[in-house]
Short mmCIF file of C-alpha atoms in Angstrom, two decimals:
data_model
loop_
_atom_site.label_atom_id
_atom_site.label_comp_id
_atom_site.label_asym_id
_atom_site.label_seq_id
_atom_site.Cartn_x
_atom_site.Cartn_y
_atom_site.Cartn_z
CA UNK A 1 17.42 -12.28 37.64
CA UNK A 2 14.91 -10.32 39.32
CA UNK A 3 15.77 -7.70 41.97
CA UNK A 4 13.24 -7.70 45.13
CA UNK A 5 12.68 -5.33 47.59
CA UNK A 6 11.83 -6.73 51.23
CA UNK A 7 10.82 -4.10 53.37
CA UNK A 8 9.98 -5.30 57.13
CA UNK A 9 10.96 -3.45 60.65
CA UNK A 10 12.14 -7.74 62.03
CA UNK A 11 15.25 -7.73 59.64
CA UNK A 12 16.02 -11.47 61.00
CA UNK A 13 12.63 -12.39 59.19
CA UNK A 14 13.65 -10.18 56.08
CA UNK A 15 16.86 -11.74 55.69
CA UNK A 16 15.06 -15.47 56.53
CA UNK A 17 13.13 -14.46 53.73
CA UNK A 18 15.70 -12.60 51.31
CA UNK A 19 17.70 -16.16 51.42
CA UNK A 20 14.69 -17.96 50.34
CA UNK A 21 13.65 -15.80 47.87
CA UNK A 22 16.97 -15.92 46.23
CA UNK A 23 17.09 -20.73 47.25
CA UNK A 24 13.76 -20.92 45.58
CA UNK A 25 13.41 -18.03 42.86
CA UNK A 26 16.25 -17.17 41.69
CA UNK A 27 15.66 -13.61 42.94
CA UNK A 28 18.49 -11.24 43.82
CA UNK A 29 16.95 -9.23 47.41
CA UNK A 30 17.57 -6.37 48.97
CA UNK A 31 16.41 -5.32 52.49
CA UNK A 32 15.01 -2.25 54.05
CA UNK A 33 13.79 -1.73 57.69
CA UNK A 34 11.63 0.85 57.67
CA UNK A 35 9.71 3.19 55.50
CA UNK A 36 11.93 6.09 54.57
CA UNK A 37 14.93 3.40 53.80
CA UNK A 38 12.51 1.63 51.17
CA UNK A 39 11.93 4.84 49.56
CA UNK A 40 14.91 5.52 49.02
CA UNK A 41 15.65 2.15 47.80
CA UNK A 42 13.11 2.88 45.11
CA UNK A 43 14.49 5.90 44.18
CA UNK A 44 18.31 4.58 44.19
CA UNK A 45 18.10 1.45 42.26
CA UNK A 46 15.85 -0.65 39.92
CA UNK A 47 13.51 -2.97 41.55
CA UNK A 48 11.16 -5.19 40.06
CA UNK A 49 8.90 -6.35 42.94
CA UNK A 50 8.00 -5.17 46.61
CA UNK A 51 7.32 -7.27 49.64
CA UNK A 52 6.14 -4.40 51.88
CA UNK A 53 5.00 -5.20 56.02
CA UNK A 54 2.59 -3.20 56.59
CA UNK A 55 2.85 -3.60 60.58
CA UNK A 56 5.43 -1.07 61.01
CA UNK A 57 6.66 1.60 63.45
CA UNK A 58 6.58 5.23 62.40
CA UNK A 59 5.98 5.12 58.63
CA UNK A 60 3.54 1.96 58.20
CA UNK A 61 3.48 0.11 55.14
CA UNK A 62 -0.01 2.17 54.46
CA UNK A 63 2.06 5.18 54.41
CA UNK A 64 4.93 3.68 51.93
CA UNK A 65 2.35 2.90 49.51
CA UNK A 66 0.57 5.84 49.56
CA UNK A 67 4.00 7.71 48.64
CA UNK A 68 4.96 5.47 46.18
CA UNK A 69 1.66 5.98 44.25
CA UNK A 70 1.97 9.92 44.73
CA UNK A 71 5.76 9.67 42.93
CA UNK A 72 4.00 7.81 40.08
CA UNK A 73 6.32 4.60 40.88
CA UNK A 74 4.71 1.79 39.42
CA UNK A 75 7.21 -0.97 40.85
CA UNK A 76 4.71 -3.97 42.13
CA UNK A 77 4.17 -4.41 45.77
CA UNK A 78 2.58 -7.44 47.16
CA UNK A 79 1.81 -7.03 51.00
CA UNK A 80 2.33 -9.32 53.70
CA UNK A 81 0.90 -9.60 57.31
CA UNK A 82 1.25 -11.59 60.30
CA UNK A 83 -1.96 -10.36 61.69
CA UNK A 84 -4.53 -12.55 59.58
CA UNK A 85 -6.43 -9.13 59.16
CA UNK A 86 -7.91 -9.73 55.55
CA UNK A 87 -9.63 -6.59 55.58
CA UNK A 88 -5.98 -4.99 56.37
CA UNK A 89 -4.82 -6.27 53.35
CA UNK A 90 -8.44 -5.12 51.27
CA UNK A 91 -7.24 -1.69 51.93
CA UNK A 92 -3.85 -1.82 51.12
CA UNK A 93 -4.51 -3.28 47.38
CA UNK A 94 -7.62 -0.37 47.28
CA UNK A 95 -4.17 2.15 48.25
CA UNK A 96 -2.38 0.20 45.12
CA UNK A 97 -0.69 -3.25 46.51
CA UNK A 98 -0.84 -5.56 43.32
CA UNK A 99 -1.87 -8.97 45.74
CA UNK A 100 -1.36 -10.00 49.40
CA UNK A 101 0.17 -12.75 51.27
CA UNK A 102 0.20 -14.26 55.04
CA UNK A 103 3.89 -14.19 56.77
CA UNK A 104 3.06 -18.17 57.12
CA UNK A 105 2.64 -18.90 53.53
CA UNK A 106 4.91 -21.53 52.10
CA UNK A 107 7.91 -20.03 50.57
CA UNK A 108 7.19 -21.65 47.31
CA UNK A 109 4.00 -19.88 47.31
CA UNK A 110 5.84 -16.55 47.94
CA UNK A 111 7.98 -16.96 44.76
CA UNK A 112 5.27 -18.23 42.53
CA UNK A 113 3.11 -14.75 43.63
CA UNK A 114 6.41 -12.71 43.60
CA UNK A 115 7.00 -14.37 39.63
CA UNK A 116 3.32 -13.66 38.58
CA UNK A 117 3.29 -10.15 39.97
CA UNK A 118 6.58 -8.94 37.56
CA UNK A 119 5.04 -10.91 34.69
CA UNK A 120 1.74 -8.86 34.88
CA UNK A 121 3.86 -5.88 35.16
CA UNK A 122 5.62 -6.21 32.35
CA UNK A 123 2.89 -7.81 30.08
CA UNK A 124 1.09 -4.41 31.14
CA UNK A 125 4.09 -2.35 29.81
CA UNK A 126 4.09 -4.02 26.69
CA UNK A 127 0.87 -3.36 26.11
CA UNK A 128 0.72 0.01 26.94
CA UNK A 129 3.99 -0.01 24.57
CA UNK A 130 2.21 -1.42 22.33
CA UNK A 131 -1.27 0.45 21.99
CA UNK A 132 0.89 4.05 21.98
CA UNK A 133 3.16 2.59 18.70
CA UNK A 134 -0.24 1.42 17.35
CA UNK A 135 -1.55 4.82 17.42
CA UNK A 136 -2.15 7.17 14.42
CA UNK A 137 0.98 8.54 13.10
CA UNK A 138 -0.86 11.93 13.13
CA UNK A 139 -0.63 11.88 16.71
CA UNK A 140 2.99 11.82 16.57
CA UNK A 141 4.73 15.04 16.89
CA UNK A 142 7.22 13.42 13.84
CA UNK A 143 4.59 14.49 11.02
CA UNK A 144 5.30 14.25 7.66
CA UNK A 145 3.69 12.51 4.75
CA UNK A 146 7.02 11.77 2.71
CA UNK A 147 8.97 8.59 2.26
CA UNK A 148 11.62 9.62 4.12
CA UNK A 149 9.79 10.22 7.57
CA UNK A 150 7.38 6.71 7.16
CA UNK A 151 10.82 5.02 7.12
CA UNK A 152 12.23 6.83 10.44
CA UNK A 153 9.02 6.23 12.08
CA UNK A 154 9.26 2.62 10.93
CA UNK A 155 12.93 2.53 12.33
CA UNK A 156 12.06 4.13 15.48
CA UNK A 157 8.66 1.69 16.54
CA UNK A 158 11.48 -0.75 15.97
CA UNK A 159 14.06 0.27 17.88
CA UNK A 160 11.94 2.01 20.84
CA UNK A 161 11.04 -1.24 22.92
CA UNK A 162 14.84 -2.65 23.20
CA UNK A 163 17.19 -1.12 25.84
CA UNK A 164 20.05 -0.40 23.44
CA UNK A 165 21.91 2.61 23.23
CA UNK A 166 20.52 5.09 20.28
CA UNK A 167 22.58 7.52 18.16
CA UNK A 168 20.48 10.26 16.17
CA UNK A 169 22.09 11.72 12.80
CA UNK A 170 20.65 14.98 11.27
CA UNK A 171 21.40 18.40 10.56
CA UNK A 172 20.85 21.22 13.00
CA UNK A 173 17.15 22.35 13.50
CA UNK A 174 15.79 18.45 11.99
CA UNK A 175 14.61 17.49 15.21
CA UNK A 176 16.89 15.20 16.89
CA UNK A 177 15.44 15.70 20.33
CA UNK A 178 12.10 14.93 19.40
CA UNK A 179 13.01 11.42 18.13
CA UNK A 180 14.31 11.17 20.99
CA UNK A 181 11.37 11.97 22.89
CA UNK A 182 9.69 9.66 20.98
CA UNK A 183 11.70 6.61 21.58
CA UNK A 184 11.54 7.24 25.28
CA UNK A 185 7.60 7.63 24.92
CA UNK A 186 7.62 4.19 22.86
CA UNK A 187 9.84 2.73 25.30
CA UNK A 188 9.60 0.00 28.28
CA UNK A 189 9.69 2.75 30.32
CA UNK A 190 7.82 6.23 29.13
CA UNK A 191 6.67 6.98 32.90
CA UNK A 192 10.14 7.21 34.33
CA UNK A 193 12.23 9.90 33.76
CA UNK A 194 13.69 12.16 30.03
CA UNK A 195 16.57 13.97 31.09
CA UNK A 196 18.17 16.15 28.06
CA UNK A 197 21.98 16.91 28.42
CA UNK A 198 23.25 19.16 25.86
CA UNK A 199 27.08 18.27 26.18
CA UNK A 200 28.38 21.44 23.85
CA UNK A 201 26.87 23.70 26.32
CA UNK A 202 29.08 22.20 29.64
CA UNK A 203 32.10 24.02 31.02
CA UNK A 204 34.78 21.17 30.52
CA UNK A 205 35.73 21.35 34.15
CA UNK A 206 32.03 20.35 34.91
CA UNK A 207 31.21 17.98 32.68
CA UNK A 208 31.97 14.77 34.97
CA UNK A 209 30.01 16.56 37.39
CA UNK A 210 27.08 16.74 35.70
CA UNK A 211 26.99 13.29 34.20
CA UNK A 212 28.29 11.60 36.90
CA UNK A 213 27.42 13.64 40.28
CA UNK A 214 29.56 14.50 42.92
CA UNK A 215 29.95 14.20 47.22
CA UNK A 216 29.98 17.14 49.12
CA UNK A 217 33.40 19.25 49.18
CA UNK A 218 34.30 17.54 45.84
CA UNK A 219 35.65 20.61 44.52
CA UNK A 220 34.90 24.51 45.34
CA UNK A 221 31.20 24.98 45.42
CA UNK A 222 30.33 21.44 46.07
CA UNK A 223 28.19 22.84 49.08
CA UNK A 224 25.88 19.28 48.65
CA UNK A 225 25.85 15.95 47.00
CA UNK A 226 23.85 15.86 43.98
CA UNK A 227 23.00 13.00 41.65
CA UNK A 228 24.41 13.43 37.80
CA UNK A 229 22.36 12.51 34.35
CA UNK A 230 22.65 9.43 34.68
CA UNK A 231 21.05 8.69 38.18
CA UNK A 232 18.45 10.91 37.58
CA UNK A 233 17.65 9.87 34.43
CA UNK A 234 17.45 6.42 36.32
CA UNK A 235 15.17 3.75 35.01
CA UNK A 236 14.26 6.36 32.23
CA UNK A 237 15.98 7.91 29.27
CA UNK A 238 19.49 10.17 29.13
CA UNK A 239 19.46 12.13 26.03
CA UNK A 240 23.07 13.46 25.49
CA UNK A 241 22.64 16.33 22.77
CA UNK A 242 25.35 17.33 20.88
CA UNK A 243 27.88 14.49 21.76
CA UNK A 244 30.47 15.14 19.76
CA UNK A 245 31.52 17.63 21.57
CA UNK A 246 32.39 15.58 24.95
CA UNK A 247 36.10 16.07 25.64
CA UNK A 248 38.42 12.81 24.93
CA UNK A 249 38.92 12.80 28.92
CA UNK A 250 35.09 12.82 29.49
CA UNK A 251 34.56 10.53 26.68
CA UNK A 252 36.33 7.80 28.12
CA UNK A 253 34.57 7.67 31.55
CA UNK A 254 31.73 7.82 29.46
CA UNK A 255 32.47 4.59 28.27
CA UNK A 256 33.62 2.77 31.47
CA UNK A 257 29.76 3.62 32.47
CA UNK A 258 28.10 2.10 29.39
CA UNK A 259 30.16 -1.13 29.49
CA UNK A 260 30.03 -1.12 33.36
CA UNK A 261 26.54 0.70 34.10
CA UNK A 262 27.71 1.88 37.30
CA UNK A 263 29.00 5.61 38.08
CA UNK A 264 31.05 6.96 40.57
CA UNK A 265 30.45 10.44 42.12
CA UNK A 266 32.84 12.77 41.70
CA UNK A 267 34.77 12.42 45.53
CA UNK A 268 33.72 9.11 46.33
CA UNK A 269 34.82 5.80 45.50
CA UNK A 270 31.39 4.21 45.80
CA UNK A 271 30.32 2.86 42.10
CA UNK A 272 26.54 3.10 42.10
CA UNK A 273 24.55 0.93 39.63
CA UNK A 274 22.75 2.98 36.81
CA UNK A 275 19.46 1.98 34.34
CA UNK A 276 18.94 4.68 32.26
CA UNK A 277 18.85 4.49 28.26
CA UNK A 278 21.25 6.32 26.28
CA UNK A 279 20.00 8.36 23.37
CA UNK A 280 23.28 10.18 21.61
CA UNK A 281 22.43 13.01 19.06
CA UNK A 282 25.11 15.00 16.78
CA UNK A 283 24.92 16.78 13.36
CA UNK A 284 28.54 16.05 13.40
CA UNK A 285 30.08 13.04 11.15
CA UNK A 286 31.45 10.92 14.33
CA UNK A 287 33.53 9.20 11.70
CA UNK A 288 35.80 11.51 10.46
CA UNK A 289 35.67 12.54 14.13
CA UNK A 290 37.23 9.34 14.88
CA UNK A 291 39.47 9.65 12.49
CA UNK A 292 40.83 13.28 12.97
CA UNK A 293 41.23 11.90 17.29
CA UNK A 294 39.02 13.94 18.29
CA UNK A 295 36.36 11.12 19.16
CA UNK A 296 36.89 7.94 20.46
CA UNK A 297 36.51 4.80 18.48
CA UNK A 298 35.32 2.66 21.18
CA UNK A 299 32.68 4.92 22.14
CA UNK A 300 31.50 5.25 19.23
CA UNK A 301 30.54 1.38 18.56
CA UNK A 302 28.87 1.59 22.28
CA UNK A 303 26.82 4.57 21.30
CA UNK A 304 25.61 3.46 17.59
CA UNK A 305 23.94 0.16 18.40
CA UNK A 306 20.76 1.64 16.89
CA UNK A 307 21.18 4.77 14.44
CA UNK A 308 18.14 6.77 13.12
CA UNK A 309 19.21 9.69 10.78
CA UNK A 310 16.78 12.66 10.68
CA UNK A 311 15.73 13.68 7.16
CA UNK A 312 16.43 17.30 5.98
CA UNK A 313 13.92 19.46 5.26
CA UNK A 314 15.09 19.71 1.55
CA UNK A 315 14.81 15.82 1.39
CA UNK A 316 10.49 16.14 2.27
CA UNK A 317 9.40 18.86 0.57
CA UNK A 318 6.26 17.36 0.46
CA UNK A 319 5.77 17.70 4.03
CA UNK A 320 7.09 21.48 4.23
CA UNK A 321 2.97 22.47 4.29
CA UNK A 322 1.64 19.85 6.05
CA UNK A 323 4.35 21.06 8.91
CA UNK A 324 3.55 24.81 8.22
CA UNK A 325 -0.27 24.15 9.10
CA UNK A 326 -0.04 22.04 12.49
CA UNK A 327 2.71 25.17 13.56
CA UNK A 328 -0.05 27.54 12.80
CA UNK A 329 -2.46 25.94 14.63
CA UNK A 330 -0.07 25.50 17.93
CA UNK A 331 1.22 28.98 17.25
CA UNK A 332 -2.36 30.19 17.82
CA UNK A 333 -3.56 27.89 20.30
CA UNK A 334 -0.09 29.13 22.78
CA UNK A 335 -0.86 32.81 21.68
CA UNK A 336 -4.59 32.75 22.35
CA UNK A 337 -5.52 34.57 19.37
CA UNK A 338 -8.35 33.36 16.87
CA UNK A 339 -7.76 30.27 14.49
CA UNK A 340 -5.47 31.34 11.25
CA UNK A 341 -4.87 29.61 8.12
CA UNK A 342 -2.06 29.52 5.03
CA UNK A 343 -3.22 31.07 1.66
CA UNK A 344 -2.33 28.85 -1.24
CA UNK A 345 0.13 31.50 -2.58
CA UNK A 346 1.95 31.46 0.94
CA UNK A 347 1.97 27.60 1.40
CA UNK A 348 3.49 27.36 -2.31
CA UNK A 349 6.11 29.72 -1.41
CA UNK A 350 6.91 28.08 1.82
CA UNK A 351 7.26 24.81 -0.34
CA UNK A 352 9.31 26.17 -2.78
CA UNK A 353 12.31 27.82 -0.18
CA UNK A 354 15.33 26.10 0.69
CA UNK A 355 15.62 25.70 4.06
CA UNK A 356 18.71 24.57 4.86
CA UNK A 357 19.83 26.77 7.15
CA UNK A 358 17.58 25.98 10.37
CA UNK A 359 15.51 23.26 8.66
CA UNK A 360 12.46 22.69 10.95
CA UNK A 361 13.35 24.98 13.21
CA UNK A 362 13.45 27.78 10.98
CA UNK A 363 10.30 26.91 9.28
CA UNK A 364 8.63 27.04 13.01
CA UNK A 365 10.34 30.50 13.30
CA UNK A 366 8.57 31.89 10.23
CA UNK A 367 5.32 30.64 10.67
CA UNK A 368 5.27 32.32 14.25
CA UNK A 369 6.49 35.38 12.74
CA UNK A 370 3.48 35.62 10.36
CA UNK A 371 0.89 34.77 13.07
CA UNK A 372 1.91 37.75 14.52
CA UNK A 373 1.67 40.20 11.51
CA UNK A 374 -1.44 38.98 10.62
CA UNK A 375 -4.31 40.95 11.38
CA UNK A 376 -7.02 38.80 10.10
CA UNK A 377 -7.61 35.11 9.40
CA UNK A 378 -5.69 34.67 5.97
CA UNK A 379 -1.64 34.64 6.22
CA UNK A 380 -0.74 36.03 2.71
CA UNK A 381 2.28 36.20 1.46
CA UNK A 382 2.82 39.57 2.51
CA UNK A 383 3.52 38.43 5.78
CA UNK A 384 6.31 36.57 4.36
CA UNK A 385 10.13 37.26 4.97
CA UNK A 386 11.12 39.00 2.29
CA UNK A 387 13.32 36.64 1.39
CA UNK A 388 10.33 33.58 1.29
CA UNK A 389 8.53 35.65 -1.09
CA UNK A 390 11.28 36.49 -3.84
CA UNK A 391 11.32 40.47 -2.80
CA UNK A 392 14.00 42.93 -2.66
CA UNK A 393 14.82 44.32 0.61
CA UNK A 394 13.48 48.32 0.72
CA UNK A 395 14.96 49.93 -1.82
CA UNK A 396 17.61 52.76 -0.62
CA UNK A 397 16.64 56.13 -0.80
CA UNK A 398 17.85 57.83 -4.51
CA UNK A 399 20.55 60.45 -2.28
CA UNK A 400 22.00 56.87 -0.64
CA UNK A 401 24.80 55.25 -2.37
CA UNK A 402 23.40 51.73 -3.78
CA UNK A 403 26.45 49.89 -3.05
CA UNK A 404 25.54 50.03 0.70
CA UNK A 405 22.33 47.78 0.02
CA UNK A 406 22.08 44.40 1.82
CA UNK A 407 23.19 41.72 -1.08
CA UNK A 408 19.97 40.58 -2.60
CA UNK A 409 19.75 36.25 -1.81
CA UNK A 410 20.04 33.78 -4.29
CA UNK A 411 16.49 32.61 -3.60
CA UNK A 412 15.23 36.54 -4.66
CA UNK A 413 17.24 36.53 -7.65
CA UNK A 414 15.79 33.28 -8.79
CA UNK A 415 12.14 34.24 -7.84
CA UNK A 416 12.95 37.65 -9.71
CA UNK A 417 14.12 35.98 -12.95
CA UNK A 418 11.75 33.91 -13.24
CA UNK A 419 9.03 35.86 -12.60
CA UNK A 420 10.50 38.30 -15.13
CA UNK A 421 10.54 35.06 -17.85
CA UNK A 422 7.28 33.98 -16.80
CA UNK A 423 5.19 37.86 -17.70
CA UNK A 424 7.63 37.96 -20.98
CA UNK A 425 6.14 34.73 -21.76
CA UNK A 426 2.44 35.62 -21.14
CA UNK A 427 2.96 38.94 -22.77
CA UNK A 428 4.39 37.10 -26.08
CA UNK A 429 1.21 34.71 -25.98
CA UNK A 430 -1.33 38.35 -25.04
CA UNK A 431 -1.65 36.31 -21.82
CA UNK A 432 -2.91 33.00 -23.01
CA UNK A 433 -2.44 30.71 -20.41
CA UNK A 434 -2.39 27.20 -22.51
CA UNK A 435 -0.61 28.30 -25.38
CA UNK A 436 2.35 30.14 -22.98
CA UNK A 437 2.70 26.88 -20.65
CA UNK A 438 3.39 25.41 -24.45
CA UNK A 439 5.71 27.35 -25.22
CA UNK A 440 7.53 27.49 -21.56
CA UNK A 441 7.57 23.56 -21.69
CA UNK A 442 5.17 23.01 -18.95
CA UNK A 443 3.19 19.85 -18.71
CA UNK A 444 -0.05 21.97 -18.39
CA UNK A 445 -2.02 25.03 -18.28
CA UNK A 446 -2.70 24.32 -14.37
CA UNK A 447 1.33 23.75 -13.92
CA UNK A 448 1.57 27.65 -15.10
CA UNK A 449 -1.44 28.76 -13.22
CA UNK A 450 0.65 27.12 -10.09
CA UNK A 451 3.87 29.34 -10.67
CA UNK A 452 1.83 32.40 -11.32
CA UNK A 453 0.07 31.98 -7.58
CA UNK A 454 3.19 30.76 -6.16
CA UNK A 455 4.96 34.41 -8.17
CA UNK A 456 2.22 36.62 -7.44
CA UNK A 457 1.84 37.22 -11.18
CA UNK A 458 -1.99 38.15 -12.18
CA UNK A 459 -3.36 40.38 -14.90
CA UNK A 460 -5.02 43.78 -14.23
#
C-alpha cells in the first residue's frame, strides 16, 4: 500500500480527497495544511507520492517544492490547481513537480496519475541501482583481485537491492564499514541517509538514547528533543558497528523495533514509525555469544537475514599490492605531494608480511608512513618498518646490557634465517643462480632471483 501525502490549506477538500484516494487506489493518505507541516511530514515519515496545492497562504506550493529539491528529497509530487492556470503548473514541473492535475479531474484519473508517478520513481531507482552495480569493480572501494573478494562482491550486488537486515563478519581492520557503505550505495535508497553507530563506544546509560531519541526533560541534560539512529537514519541505512557489545537490556528493545519498526523516544509514549535498513557488524562470534548469554538468540536471527563475512588479509595475499598501490596514490593525492610509487623489493615484502594484527587497516597505516619518509619518487624498502623488512631493531650500544633489547619478531627471525640459508647457498654454488635454486628446491632460477629482491641479497 502506498502512503500519499495531500498537502492543501481547504482540509475538507484534502480529506474529500484522502477518502478517495484510499476507495479507489488503495492508497493509505496523510494530510497536511500548509507548507511547513508537509515538510515536516517528509522529513518524519516515508511517503511515496505528493499531491501538493500550490494556491496557498504563506508558504505556496512554489515554495514547498523549491525546499524539497534543496534537501535532495526525491519523493514525487504531482501538482494540482483549481485555477486552470496551465502555465502555473509549466513552472512548477520546471521547479521539479513530476506531472500536474486540475482539482476537477475525475478521481479515477487522480489514482491512475498518482500509480504511474511511484512506478516511474521506482523504475528510476532501479535503474540507477542498477547502472552503479553494473559498474567496474575497480571503481569500488572493495578492491581486490582474489577469489575471496569476487565472491563478497558477488554476495553483496545480491543482497544490496532487498530491504533485509545485514550482518557483516570479519576481523578487526577488514573493512566492515565499507561493505557497509557499499550496500547502502547499491541500495533502493543510496540518496537518503548512512548513519554509523559504533555501539562499543556508548555509555550504557545512553545507549537507548541514542538509538531511540528522547523528549525534552527525559533525564538530566535532556535540555531538547532529539531524534535517535534510527529516525535519522530514516529511509536510509543504520550501520550498528560493533554489535555485540549492546547490553542484553538494550538488545531487547532493539528487537521490539526490528519486528515492530516503530520507536519510542525515551519520555514519551508516542511509537513513531521507522524505515531505515539495518546493517550489523562484529568481529565477535555472535554464536558462542548466544551461547555464553551474553547475546540474545532472537536478535540474532532478526539481524543475520543476509551475512557477508569480510576476508582476512592473510586469506588474499594476492591483493596485498594491488591495495598497497591505490593507498599510495590516495595517500599522495590527500597530502599534496608529487605522485610516488612501490619498488618491487618493497611490494614483495609487503606481500610476504602477516598482517593479522590490523589487517587492512594496518597495511593503510604503513603505506602512509612511507609516503612520508620518502624523499623522492621510489618507496624502497628502507622506508619500511623494520619489522616489514626482516631487520633488527638498532642494535644497543656495546656498554648497554643486551638483555634490555626489544624481543626481535618472529617475522625478523624468519627473514634473518632465511636470508642467512639463502647467501650459504649461493656461496656453496660461487653464486650461480640456476644451479643454487637446484639445489634449494626451487622451481626456477627466477623463483630465487624473487627471494633475493624480496631479501635484499645482491652480490658486490
Amino acid at each position: 500500500m502506498s502512503h500519499i501525502l495531500i498537502v492543501d490549506d481547504v482540509a475538507p477538500l484534502a480529506e474529500q480527497y484522502a477518502y478517495d484516494l484510499r476507495r479507489v487506489g488503495g492508497h493509505e493518505a496523510t494530510i497536511a495544511t500548509n507548507g511547513p507541516a508537509a515538510l515536516a511530514a517528509l522529513e518524519g515519515a516515508a511517503i511515496d507520492c505528493v499531491i501538493l496545492d500550490l494556491e496557498m497562504p504563506g508558504m505556496d506550493g512554489f515554495e514547498v517544492l523549491r525546499r524539497v529539491r534543496h534537501r535532495g528529497l526525491e519523493t514525487p509530487v504531482i501538482v494540482y490547481t483549481g485555477t486552470g492556470s496551465y502555465e502555473r503548473c509549466v513552472e512548477a514541473v520546471r521547479l521539479g513537480a513530476t506531472g500536474f492535475i486540475d482539482k476537477a479531474e475525475p478521481m479515477e484519473r487522480v489514482a491512475q496519475e498518482v500509480a504511474g508517478a511511484i512506478e516511474r520513481h521506482r523504475l528510476r531507482q532501479e535503474v540507477r541501482a542498477l547502472q552503479r552495480r553494473l559498474g567496474e569493480a575497480g571503481d569500488s572501494p572493495l578492491a581486490g583481485e582474489s577469489a575471496a573478494m569476487a565472491r563478497l562482491r558477488e554476495a553483496l550486488a545480491r543482497v544490496a537491492p532487498v530491504p533485509s537486515s545485514v550482518l557483516v563478519t570479519g576481523e578487526s581492520g577488514t573493512g566492515k564499514e565499507l561493505v557497509a557503505r557499499e550496500l547502502h550505495r547499491l541500495g533502493a535508497h543510496p540518496t537518503g541517509p548512512f548513519v554509523a553507530l559504533n555501539c562499543a563506544a556508548l555509555p550504557e546509560h545512553l545507549v537507548e538514547s541514542e538509538l531511540f531519541g528522547h523528549e525534552r526533560g527525559a533525564f538530566t541534560g535532556a535540555v531538547a528533543q532529539r531524534k535517535g539512529a534510527f529516525e535519522a537514519a530514516e529511509r536510509g541505512t543504520l550501520f550498528l558497528d560493533e554489535i555485540g557489545e549492546l547490553p542484553l537490556a538494550a538488545q531487547a528493545k532493539l528487537l521490539r523495533v526490528l519486528e515492530q519498526r516503530t520507536v519510542t523516544r525515551v519520555g514519551s509514549t508516542r511509537a513513531v514509525p521507522v524505515e531505515a535498513r539495518v546493517v550489523a557488524a562484529t568481529n565477535r562470534d555472535l554464536d558462542a555469544e548466544v551461547q555464553a548469554g551474553r547475546f540474545r538468540e532472537d536478535l540474532l536471527f532478526r539481524l543475520n537475514v543476509h551475512v557477508l563475512r569480510v576476508p582476512p588479509l592473510r586469506e588474499r595475499p594476492e591483493d596485498v599490492a594491488l591495495l598497497a598501490e591505490r593507498f599510495v596514490e590516495e595517500t599522495c593525492r590527500r597530502f599534496g605531494v608529487l605522485p610516488k610509487r612501490l619498488a618491487g623489493e618493497t611490494r614483495e615484502l609487503l606481500v610476504a608480511h602477516d598482517w593479522r594484527r590490523n589487517n587492512v587497516r594496518e597495511l593503510r597505516n604503513v603505506v602512509e608512513r612511507m609516503v612520508v619518509l620518502a624523499d623522492g619518487e621510489m618507496i624502497r624498502a628502507e622506508h619500511l618498518p623494520p619489522a616489514l623488512r626482516g631487520a633488527a631493531p638498532s642494535a644497543p650500544a656495546a656498554t648497554e646490557d643486551a638483555s634490555a633489547a626489544p624481543p626481535r619478531t618472529f617475522q625478523a627471525l624468519r627473514a634473518e634465517a632465511e636470508r642467512r640459508i639463502v647467501l650459504q647457498a649461493l656461496e656453496r654454488h660461487e653464486w650461480h643462480v640456476t644451479r643454487t635454486a637446484e639445489a634449494l628446491g626451487l622451481a626456477d632460477h627466477a623463483s630465487l632471483l624473487k627471494i633475493m629482491r624480496r631479501l635484499g641479497i645482491r652480490r658486490d
